[in-house]
Every structure is written in C-alpha cells, then in structure tokens.
C-alpha cells in the first residue's frame, strides 16, 4: 500500500507543477478536480496491480441482480452522505461540506456511470459471490437479530457517510491553499506553509481513497468496525459537528504561534522550523503507510510497514508534538491564561491518547495485531531507547 500512497503523492506534485507552468488551466477549481480524479485513478490502478486479485469468472452468478442491489446500496449511502453534509453545513456553519454537496450533485451522472462500471467489472471477477451487499438485502427484515448479524456492514457504511464529505472538503481546502502560494521560496514561512498544505493534501487524498475504495478486489475491505460508543465518541469529537465542542475546549486564550515568538534572524528559529517541518512530515508519511487501507474505526488488515515498524501510533504522536511546537502555549500569556493554554493542549493530547487506546482495544481482537503489538513493545523505537538508557 506504500506504492499506492507514493503514486498519489507523486501525481499531486506533478499536477501542481503543471498548474504552475499553466499547461493545464489557470482555473484552480478545474485543477483541483483534475488532481483528485487522476490521483485516485492512479492509486486504484496501483492497488489493483499490487493486490493481484483472483480473475476467475463466475458465469452462474446473476450479475444483473447483483449490480442492481449494489447500485441501490451505493445510492442510499450517497444520499445520506449528502443529507448529513447539508445538515452540518447549515446547522453548524461548516463550509468544508459545501464542496461535497455541490460536486456530488453536479457530477452525479459521471459518478453513477463510474460506479456502475466499477461494480460490473468487479462482479465478474469476484471470488465469493455471496457478499454482504447481497445477503443483507435478500435477508432483510426488521429485527434486532438482523441488525446484529449485519452490524459490521451498516457500521462500515456509516463510517463512509460521516467521513467522506469532510475529507473531500479538506482535499479542496488544502489544494486551494497550495495554489494560493505564489512562491514557496519567497520566505522561510512560505516554504513551511507549502509543506504543511502539501502534506495535508497528500494525507487527506490518501484517506479519501481509503474511504471510497473499501473493496475485497483491492485488498482494502473493512472486515471489522469498532462497535463501542467510546471508540466512536473520541474519534468523532475530532470532526464536525462534534468538532465545535473539541474546539471550544482546546481553544487557546491568544492567537500567538511560534513565528510570533521567534524571529528569522535567530538561530533557534531554524531549529524550531526544522522540528515543525519534521514532525509534520512524519505525520503525513505515517498516513502514507496505510494507502487505501486507511479508515477510522475500521480494521482492514495489519499495517506494519513504513513508520509503523517503529511505533504503533506515529501519526498521533507526531501530530501532537507539532501542535505543541506550533502553538507555544507559554508565549504571550501569564498566570491563569498560561494554565488555560496548557490545559487546552493537554485536552487535545488526551483525546488522541484515548483514540489510540480505543483503537488498540478494537484491533487486539485480531491475532496479527496482537503479534505486532508484542513485537513493537519489545523491538520498537521506545523499547530501543529504554534499553540504551538502562545500559548507560
């Protein structure tokens, strides 16, 4: 899956160069749509090639029936995602969802044609024709037993409804911000700003592909979804509409950041700038380790490559270090305001600590993750640091 991520990162970078050279268009909106489409298409092709799925044809399968059911399921999930986006956009003034609503409706004929082509292509090659899409529909009845039986199927689609609109809006925002930077070498801050939004764009593009392309065919199927309310709560509080509560508690009493504290002629400025860039790069490279296996609250198979060879939660750790370095809660405030700033950032770190713990509780149900957990405990980065300290 690292190949998928780096193909997406490369395609984003190439699209930015094409736009800068004005070979594509001066219209940023078209550039963004072109980048999203080409990046995800290249990612799918790489994932398909890497997974090498079984291409056995099942002539006895009623493909027409299967396609109708899958298309109907897709449309239902799609409609609910638009309704959810509309609700969050109007009730909580979250502009990120506007792009998803507008583009979903505008490009609906193209989306439906692409999805229809995808499931037709996929169903002819499916190894097991009796998947959950067919079973839940043919077995449909209103009962607790029914919902318990297909809980993973419903929760998996609920994850898509919650996250796809937000992530799509985040891709648009990150790309817009990148394209608004005239010269990345104009000042140190311009370069740091570019790295931030480029990393964010790569991060959310990979995540978008993960949520959209959850499929046995690509080896990215969600085989389990967290069923606990604690797991869902600590995850969803980081996203709209619960993000309002998160921001209210975590908000600083001032608007100072590290560039207000340090000046460019200071040697410490460059050390701090390096740490800022380094921790942010660690964060989005951690997401790159997942490829299209990325998904909150879901198990899609073990990821133990890239930065996950060294620690279990490199993304959460580096993201929190970045926030502490960027916010410098001790600068520009005194007394109770300083205490408030520290408590606010501590709340953010606590949320991500709880996310890590609830995720581990869910994933430790699987033998692969149990072995990985034990291996990291004994051979991971922190384990090696502890061993060195004991020796000294």
XYZ file of C-alpha atoms in Angstrom:
392
model
C 0.000 0.000 0.000
C 3.030 2.281 0.242
C 3.155 2.153 -3.572
C -0.409 3.487 -3.690
C 0.402 6.377 -1.376
C 3.563 7.422 -3.157
C 1.838 7.235 -6.540
C -0.801 9.641 -5.172
C 1.831 11.942 -3.650
C 3.753 11.991 -6.948
C 0.627 12.696 -9.016
C -0.332 15.600 -6.720
C 3.148 17.071 -7.087
C 3.067 16.673 -10.893
C -0.376 18.320 -11.083
C 0.921 21.278 -9.055
C 3.890 21.678 -11.429
C 1.573 21.500 -14.455
C -0.652 24.148 -12.912
C 2.317 26.365 -12.045
C 3.544 26.120 -15.625
C -0.028 26.978 -16.743
C -0.076 23.921 -19.007
C -3.406 22.739 -17.625
C -5.552 25.740 -16.720
C -5.477 28.904 -14.690
C -8.789 27.857 -13.116
C -7.998 26.460 -9.656
C -11.321 24.632 -9.406
C -10.579 22.608 -12.544
C -7.047 21.921 -11.320
C -8.393 20.565 -8.023
C -10.928 18.255 -9.716
C -8.293 17.071 -12.204
C -5.828 16.363 -9.373
C -8.384 14.418 -7.317
C -9.510 12.312 -10.276
C -6.058 11.495 -11.666
C -4.519 10.818 -8.229
C -7.261 8.400 -7.188
C -7.308 6.691 -10.590
C -3.551 6.092 -10.455
C -3.928 4.887 -6.850
C -6.607 2.359 -7.854
C -4.528 1.034 -10.746
C -1.505 0.568 -8.459
C -3.662 -1.079 -5.754
C -5.224 -3.406 -8.340
C -1.828 -4.398 -9.711
C -0.346 -4.895 -6.214
C -3.257 -6.973 -4.911
C -3.419 -9.263 -7.968
C -6.997 -10.431 -7.305
C -8.408 -13.748 -8.458
C -9.705 -13.244 -12.006
C -11.869 -16.373 -12.080
C -15.161 -15.702 -13.857
C -18.441 -16.899 -12.352
C -20.833 -17.363 -15.237
C -23.586 -18.746 -12.995
C -23.848 -15.578 -10.899
C -26.841 -13.359 -11.648
C -24.740 -10.258 -12.300
C -27.724 -8.119 -13.286
C -29.366 -8.717 -9.902
C -26.116 -8.080 -8.023
C -25.433 -4.844 -9.876
C -28.933 -3.532 -9.121
C -28.581 -4.251 -5.401
C -25.089 -2.767 -5.131
C -26.105 0.297 -7.126
C -29.136 0.783 -4.877
C -26.976 0.440 -1.729
C -24.462 2.924 -3.112
C -27.186 5.461 -3.922
C -28.722 5.146 -0.435
C -25.346 5.716 1.270
C -24.607 8.569 -1.137
C -27.953 10.299 -0.465
C -27.454 10.007 3.302
C -23.951 11.468 2.996
C -25.372 14.473 1.108
C -28.171 14.913 3.664
C -25.663 14.699 6.517
C -23.435 17.240 4.757
C -26.369 19.592 4.243
C -27.299 19.328 7.917
C -23.769 20.001 9.184
C -23.200 22.791 6.651
C -26.353 24.736 7.554
C -26.740 23.954 11.240
C -23.074 24.233 12.262
C -21.698 26.598 9.587
C -19.052 24.144 8.339
C -18.015 25.349 4.847
C -15.942 22.220 4.089
C -19.155 20.336 3.329
C -20.309 22.798 0.649
C -17.804 21.404 -1.889
C -19.040 17.865 -1.358
C -22.711 18.814 -1.717
C -22.136 20.876 -4.854
C -19.761 18.426 -6.574
C -21.828 15.352 -5.661
C -24.895 16.824 -7.316
C -23.064 18.421 -10.256
C -21.076 15.322 -11.169
C -23.763 12.770 -10.202
C -24.148 11.330 -13.754
C -20.368 10.760 -14.035
C -20.168 9.292 -10.507
C -23.006 6.853 -11.217
C -21.502 5.766 -14.541
C -18.091 5.210 -12.920
C -19.579 3.260 -10.007
C -21.755 1.163 -12.345
C -18.702 0.355 -14.480
C -16.692 -0.493 -11.350
C -19.190 -2.968 -9.876
C -19.839 -4.557 -13.275
C -16.101 -5.085 -13.738
C -15.669 -6.267 -10.139
C -18.646 -8.656 -10.002
C -17.419 -10.613 -13.000
C -14.207 -11.295 -11.143
C -15.466 -11.756 -7.589
C -14.121 -14.782 -5.800
C -17.095 -15.123 -3.458
C -20.467 -14.093 -4.954
C -22.286 -14.244 -1.604
C -21.068 -10.967 -0.155
C -22.814 -8.787 2.430
C -24.344 -6.468 -0.169
C -26.459 -9.327 -1.472
C -27.056 -11.116 1.817
C -28.362 -8.161 3.822
C -30.847 -7.250 1.082
C -32.195 -10.756 0.423
C -32.356 -11.458 4.162
C -33.984 -8.113 5.021
C -36.415 -7.973 7.941
C -36.852 -5.599 10.861
C -35.425 -7.275 13.937
C -32.633 -6.891 16.456
C -31.157 -10.197 15.304
C -30.942 -8.922 11.726
C -29.138 -5.728 12.692
C -26.762 -7.661 14.929
C -25.988 -10.053 12.086
C -25.094 -7.254 9.653
C -23.800 -4.712 12.157
C -20.352 -4.528 10.538
C -21.911 -3.863 7.130
C -24.048 -0.997 8.448
C -21.310 0.499 10.627
C -18.885 0.366 7.691
C -21.288 2.391 5.556
C -21.937 4.771 8.453
C -18.180 5.461 8.601
C -18.338 6.447 4.914
C -21.317 8.749 5.488
C -19.500 10.548 8.317
C -16.040 10.869 6.819
C -16.154 11.062 3.006
C -17.830 14.523 2.862
C -15.428 16.049 5.388
C -12.309 14.514 3.822
C -13.384 15.618 0.342
C -13.831 19.178 1.591
C -10.411 19.010 3.259
C -8.800 17.987 -0.061
C -10.367 21.016 -1.752
C -9.232 23.337 1.057
C -5.655 22.036 1.062
C -5.360 22.288 -2.731
C -6.823 25.815 -2.705
C -4.283 26.903 -0.103
C -1.370 25.383 -2.041
C -2.412 27.089 -5.252
C -2.699 30.445 -3.465
C 1.005 30.398 -2.524
C 2.759 32.364 -5.256
C 6.336 31.413 -4.424
C 7.372 28.794 -1.887
C 10.895 30.258 -1.723
C 9.749 33.814 -1.049
C 10.409 33.386 2.674
C 11.024 30.555 5.169
C 7.389 30.841 6.244
C 6.185 30.363 2.628
C 8.137 27.098 2.384
C 6.836 25.879 5.749
C 3.285 26.819 4.756
C 3.655 24.951 1.454
C 4.970 21.829 3.220
C 2.048 21.963 5.653
C -0.663 22.151 2.992
C 1.126 19.765 0.620
C 1.401 17.224 3.442
C -2.224 17.828 4.417
C -3.312 17.379 0.798
C -1.435 14.077 0.499
C -2.838 12.942 3.846
C -6.491 13.646 3.040
C -6.208 12.408 -0.564
C -4.945 9.030 0.649
C -7.703 8.986 3.292
C -10.353 9.858 0.681
C -9.233 6.935 -1.456
C -9.325 4.684 1.597
C -12.925 5.568 2.424
C -14.161 5.358 -1.171
C -12.325 2.212 -2.277
C -13.143 -0.199 0.513
C -13.148 -3.403 -1.524
C -12.141 -7.060 -1.436
C -10.986 -6.565 -5.017
C -8.260 -4.127 -3.924
C -7.484 -5.879 -0.635
C -8.898 -2.955 1.352
C -12.156 -4.393 2.694
C -13.266 -3.438 6.220
C -13.608 -6.776 7.989
C -14.372 -5.192 11.366
C -15.635 -1.857 12.687
C -15.353 -0.596 16.267
C -18.694 -1.312 17.967
C -18.091 0.666 21.175
C -19.584 4.094 21.857
C -16.295 5.182 23.494
C -14.337 4.476 20.310
C -16.822 6.386 18.160
C -17.030 9.317 20.594
C -13.286 10.016 20.914
C -12.937 9.709 17.139
C -15.952 11.792 16.066
C -15.176 14.608 18.531
C -12.280 15.478 16.177
C -14.704 16.025 13.271
C -17.864 18.116 12.645
C -20.361 18.523 14.163
C -18.750 17.462 17.497
C -15.647 19.405 16.449
C -17.361 22.519 17.844
C -17.096 21.064 21.360
C -13.491 19.985 20.697
C -12.507 23.488 19.519
C -14.307 25.183 22.419
C -12.305 23.203 24.991
C -8.990 23.235 23.100
C -9.068 26.916 22.065
C -6.093 28.985 23.211
C -6.577 32.298 25.051
C -4.347 34.013 22.466
C -3.551 33.717 18.757
C 0.225 33.672 19.003
C 2.136 30.947 17.181
C 5.835 30.074 17.069
C 6.678 32.678 14.377
C 5.464 35.417 16.748
C 7.813 34.084 19.392
C 10.923 33.608 17.244
C 12.404 35.878 14.593
C 14.061 34.644 11.377
C 17.440 36.071 12.385
C 17.505 33.805 15.448
C 19.416 30.507 15.359
C 16.653 28.914 17.449
C 14.168 29.912 14.712
C 15.780 27.471 12.263
C 15.920 24.672 14.810
C 12.247 25.225 15.615
C 11.367 25.440 11.906
C 13.122 22.135 11.259
C 11.249 20.439 14.121
C 7.940 21.873 12.874
C 8.533 20.555 9.340
C 9.973 17.245 10.538
C 7.056 16.374 12.835
C 4.522 17.322 10.165
C 6.285 15.201 7.532
C 6.310 12.284 9.977
C 2.541 12.697 10.373
C 1.594 12.532 6.722
C 4.188 9.876 5.892
C 2.531 7.769 8.608
C -0.750 8.049 6.695
C 1.133 7.048 3.545
C 1.915 3.698 5.214
C -1.788 2.823 5.066
C -2.526 3.585 1.425
C -6.139 2.698 0.647
C -6.308 0.651 3.851
C -6.762 3.930 5.720
C -10.038 4.277 7.609
C -11.034 5.456 11.051
C -12.719 2.939 13.354
C -12.042 0.036 10.970
C -9.792 -2.989 10.621
C -8.591 -3.581 7.058
C -5.614 -5.766 7.759
C -2.314 -5.198 9.555
C -0.149 -2.203 8.625
C 3.392 -2.737 9.910
C 5.432 -1.033 7.199
C 6.953 2.430 6.955
C 6.907 4.303 10.245
C 4.708 1.639 11.825
C 7.784 -0.605 12.014
C 8.999 1.678 14.822
C 5.901 2.664 16.801
C 2.202 1.898 16.938
C 0.918 5.464 16.586
C 3.454 7.631 14.724
C 0.714 9.819 13.216
C -0.908 10.677 16.556
C 2.433 11.209 18.290
C 3.944 13.486 15.624
C 0.722 15.433 15.144
C 0.564 16.264 18.840
C 4.242 17.248 19.002
C 3.619 19.521 16.003
C 0.688 21.249 17.737
C 2.693 21.892 20.903
C 5.607 23.303 18.890
C 3.377 25.390 16.644
C 1.152 26.825 19.392
C 3.853 27.566 22.022
C 1.259 27.820 24.826
C 3.713 29.526 27.215
C 4.274 32.571 24.948
C 2.330 35.853 25.228
C 0.344 34.840 28.317
C 0.793 34.744 32.067
C -0.884 33.270 35.130
C -4.283 31.670 34.569
C -4.177 32.284 30.803
C -0.995 30.233 30.534
C -2.590 27.484 32.621
C -5.655 27.589 30.354
C -3.441 27.196 27.269
C -1.603 24.218 28.725
C -4.849 22.545 29.802
C -6.371 23.157 26.360
C -3.479 21.474 24.549
C -3.401 18.736 27.163
C -7.053 18.042 26.327
C -6.105 17.617 22.652
C -3.330 15.179 23.558
C -5.689 13.314 25.891
C -8.232 12.861 23.079
C -5.579 11.341 20.825
C -4.299 9.159 23.653
C -7.843 7.844 24.123
C -8.189 7.343 20.371
C -5.022 5.258 20.398
C -6.247 3.181 23.342
C -9.759 2.556 21.953
C -8.272 1.613 18.575
C -5.889 -0.817 20.227
C -8.730 -2.371 22.210
C -10.573 -2.976 18.940
C -7.559 -4.207 16.960
C -6.242 -6.507 19.691
C -9.118 -8.846 18.795
C -7.010 -9.902 15.822
C -4.052 -12.257 16.158
C -1.971 -10.310 13.600
C -2.260 -7.141 15.626
C -1.560 -8.965 18.911
C 1.733 -10.225 17.481
C 2.538 -6.770 16.087
C 1.722 -5.138 19.457
C 4.077 -7.515 21.278
C 6.829 -7.056 18.688
C 6.694 -3.243 18.973
C 6.740 -3.484 22.771
C 9.995 -5.444 22.574
C 11.645 -4.047 19.426
C 10.051 -0.680 18.702
C 11.689 2.743 18.921
C 10.739 3.354 22.573
C 11.878 -0.143 23.545
C 15.310 0.524 21.993
C 15.591 3.909 23.740
C 14.735 2.311 27.097
C 17.352 -0.402 26.553
C 20.042 2.192 25.801
C 19.185 4.173 28.929
C 19.334 1.025 31.057
C 22.781 0.177 29.673
C 24.105 3.666 30.353
